[in-house]
CSV table of C-alpha atoms in Angstrom, one decimal:
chain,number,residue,atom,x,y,z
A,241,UNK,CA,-45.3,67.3,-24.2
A,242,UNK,CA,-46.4,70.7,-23.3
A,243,UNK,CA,-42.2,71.1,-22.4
A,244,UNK,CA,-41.3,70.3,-25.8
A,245,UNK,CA,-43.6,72.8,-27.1
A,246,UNK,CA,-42.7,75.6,-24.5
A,247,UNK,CA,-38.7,74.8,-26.0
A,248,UNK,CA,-39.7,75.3,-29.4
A,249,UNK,CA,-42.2,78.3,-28.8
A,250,UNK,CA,-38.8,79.9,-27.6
A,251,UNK,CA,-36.9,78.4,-30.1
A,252,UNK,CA,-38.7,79.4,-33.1
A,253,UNK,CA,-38.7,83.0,-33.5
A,254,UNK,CA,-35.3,83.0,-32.2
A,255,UNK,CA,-34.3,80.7,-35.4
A,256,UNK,CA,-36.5,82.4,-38.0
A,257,UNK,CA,-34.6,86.0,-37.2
A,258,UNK,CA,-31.3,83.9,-37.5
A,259,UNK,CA,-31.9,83.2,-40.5
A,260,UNK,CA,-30.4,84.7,-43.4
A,261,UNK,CA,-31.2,85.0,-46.7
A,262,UNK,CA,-29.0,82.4,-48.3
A,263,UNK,CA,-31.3,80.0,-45.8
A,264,UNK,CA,-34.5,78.5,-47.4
A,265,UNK,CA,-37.6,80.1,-46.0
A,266,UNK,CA,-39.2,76.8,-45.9
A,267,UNK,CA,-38.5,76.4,-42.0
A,268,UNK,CA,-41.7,77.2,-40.6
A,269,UNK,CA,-43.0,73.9,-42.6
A,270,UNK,CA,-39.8,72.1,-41.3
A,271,UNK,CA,-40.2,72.5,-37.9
A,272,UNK,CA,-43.9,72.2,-37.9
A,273,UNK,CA,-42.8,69.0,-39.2
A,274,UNK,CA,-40.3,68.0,-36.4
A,275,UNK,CA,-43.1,69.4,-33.7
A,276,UNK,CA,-45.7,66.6,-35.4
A,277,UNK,CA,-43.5,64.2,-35.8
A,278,UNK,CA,-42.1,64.2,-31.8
A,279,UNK,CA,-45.9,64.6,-30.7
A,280,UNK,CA,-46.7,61.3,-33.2
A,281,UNK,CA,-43.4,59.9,-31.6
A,282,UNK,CA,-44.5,61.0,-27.9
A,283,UNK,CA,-48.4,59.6,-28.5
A,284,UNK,CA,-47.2,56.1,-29.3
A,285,UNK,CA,-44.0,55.6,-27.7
A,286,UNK,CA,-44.7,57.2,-24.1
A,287,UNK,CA,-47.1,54.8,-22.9
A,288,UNK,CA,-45.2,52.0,-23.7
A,289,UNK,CA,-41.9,52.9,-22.7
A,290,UNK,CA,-43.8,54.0,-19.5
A,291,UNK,CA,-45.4,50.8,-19.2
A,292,UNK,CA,-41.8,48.8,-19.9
A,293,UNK,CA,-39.9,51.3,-17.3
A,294,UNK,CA,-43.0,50.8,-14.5
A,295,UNK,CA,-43.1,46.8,-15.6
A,296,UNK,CA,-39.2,46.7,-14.9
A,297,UNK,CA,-39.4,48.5,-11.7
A,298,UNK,CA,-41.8,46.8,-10.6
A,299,UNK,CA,-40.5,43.1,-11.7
A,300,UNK,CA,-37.2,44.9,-9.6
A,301,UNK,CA,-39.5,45.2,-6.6
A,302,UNK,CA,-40.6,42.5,-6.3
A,303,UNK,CA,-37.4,40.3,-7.4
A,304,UNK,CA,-36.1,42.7,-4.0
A,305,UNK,CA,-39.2,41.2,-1.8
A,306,UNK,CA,-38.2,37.6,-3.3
A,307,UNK,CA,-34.9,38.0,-2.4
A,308,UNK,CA,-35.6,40.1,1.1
A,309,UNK,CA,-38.4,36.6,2.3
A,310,UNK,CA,-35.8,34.1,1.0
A,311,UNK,CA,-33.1,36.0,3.2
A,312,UNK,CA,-36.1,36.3,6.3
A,313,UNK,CA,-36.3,32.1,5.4
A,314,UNK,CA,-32.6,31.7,5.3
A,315,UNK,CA,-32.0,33.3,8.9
A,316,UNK,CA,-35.0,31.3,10.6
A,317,UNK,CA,-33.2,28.3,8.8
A,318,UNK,CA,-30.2,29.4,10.4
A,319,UNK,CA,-31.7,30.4,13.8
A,320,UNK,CA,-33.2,26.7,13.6
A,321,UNK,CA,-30.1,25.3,12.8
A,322,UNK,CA,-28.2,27.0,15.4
A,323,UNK,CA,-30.7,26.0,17.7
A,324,UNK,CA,-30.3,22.4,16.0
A,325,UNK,CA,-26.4,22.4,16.9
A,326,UNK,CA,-27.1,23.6,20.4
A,327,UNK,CA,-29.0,20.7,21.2
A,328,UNK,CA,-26.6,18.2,19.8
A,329,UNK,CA,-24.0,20.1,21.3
A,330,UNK,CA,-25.9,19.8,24.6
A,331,UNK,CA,-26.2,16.2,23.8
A,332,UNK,CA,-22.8,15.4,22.9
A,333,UNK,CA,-21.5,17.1,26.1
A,334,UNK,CA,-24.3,14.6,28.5
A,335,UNK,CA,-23.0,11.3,25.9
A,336,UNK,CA,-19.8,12.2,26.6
A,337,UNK,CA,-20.3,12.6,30.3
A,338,UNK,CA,-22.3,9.7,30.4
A,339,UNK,CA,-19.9,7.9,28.4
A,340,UNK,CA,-17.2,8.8,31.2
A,341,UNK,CA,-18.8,7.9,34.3
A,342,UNK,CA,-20.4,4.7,32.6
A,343,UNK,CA,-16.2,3.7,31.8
A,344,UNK,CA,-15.5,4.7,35.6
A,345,UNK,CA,-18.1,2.1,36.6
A,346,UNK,CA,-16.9,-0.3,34.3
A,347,UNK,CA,-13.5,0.3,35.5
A,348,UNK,CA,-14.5,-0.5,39.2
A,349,UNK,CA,-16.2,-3.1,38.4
A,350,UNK,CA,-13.5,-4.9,36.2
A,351,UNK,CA,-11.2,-3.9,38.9
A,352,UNK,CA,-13.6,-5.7,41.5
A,353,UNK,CA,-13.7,-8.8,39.1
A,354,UNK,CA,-10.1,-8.9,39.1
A,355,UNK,CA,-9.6,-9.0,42.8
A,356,UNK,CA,-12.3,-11.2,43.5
A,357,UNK,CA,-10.6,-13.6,41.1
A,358,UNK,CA,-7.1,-13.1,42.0
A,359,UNK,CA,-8.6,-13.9,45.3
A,360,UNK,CA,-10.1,-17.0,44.3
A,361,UNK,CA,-7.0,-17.9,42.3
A,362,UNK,CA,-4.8,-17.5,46.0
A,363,UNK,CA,-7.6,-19.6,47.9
A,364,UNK,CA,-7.6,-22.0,44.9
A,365,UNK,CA,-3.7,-21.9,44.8
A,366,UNK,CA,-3.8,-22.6,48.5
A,367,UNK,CA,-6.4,-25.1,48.9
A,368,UNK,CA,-4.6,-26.9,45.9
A,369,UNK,CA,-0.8,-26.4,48.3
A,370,UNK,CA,-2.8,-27.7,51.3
A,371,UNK,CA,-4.1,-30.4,49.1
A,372,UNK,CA,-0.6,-31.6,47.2
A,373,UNK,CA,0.9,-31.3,50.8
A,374,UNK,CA,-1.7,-33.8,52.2
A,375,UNK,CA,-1.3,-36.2,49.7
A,376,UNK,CA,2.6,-35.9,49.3
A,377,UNK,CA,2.3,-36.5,53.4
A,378,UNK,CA,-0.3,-39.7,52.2
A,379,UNK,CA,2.6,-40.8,49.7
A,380,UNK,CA,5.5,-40.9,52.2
A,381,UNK,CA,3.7,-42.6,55.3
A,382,UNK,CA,1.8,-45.1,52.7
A,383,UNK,CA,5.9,-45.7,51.8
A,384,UNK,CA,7.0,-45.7,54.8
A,385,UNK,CA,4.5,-48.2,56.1
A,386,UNK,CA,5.5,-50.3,53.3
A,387,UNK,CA,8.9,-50.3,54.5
A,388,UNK,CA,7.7,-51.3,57.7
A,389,UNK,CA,5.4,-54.1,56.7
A,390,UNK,CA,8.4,-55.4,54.1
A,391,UNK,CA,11.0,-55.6,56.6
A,392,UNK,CA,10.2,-58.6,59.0
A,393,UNK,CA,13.0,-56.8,61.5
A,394,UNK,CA,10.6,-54.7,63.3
A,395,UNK,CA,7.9,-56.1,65.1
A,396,UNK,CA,6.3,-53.6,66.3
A,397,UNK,CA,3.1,-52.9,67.9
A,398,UNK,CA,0.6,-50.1,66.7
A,399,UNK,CA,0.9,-47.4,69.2
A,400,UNK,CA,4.6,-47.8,68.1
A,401,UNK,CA,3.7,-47.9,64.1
A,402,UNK,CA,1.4,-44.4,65.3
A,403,UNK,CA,4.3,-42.5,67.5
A,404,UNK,CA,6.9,-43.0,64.3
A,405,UNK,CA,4.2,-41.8,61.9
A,406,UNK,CA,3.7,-38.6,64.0
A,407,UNK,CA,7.4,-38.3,64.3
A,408,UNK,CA,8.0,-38.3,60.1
A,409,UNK,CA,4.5,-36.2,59.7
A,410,UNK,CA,5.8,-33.5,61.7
């Protein structure tokens, strides 16, 4: 306020010696006028456009604290979450190794299955040769004796029956 008045202390003789005579004489009353009127205008208005100005700057500040702790809370979350992947990560890495040497394993294993069965198979395939190869060697003596006992021709005695068994058996 005491600026205003400073300007128009300046201002006012400065205008009064401008003025001519065609220009009313009532200025003095004019601008004492004006000066009341922006001192009425200051007294009312100046607190409450300070208020409003120091209200909105302030409402800025602390919108700009709001916004600086939710971007403080959104790098912890993101440190957390980082830390968060590197565990899985971590964790995916030992599955997937584990995963690996537990296949291995199950690999031997099936392959150990499979040649302990293929090798039971071959002693079952053999013991069931030895077995068809005994009794096909049953079949043609039991024939062959029956040949023997049919035909009256040979008489034979049984050391002979035994010596021409051995002979067809081997």
């Amino acid at each position: 306020m005491k600026k205003i008045l400073l300007i128009f202390s300046f201002l006012l003789p400065v205008l009064i010696f401008a003025a001519d005579e065609s220009v009313p004489k009532d200025i003095i009353p004019r601008t004492l006028n004006f000066i009341l009127f922006v001192a009425l205008l200051y007294y009312f208005v100046a607190n409450p456009v300070r208020d409003f100005f120091v209200g909105r700057a302030k409402g800025i500040a602390d919108e700009c604290d709001k916004v600086q702790n939710n971007l403080r809370e959104s790098k912890k979350k993101l440190q957390s979450a980082q830390q968060g992947i590197d565990v899985a990560s971590r964790q995916a890495e030992e599955i997937v190794s584990g995963a690996k040497r537990e296949a291995i394993i199950m690999k031997q294993k099936i392959e150990e299955n499979a040649l302990r069965e293929i090798e039971i198979m071959v002693k079952q395939y053999n013991d069931s040769l030895k077995f068809e190869n005994r009794r096909m060697e049953q079949a043609v003596i039991q024939e062959i004796l029956k040949e023997l006992f049919r035909s009256d021709a040979l008489n034979l005695d049984k050391t002979a029956y035994a010596e021409i068994l051995l002979k067809k058996v081997a």
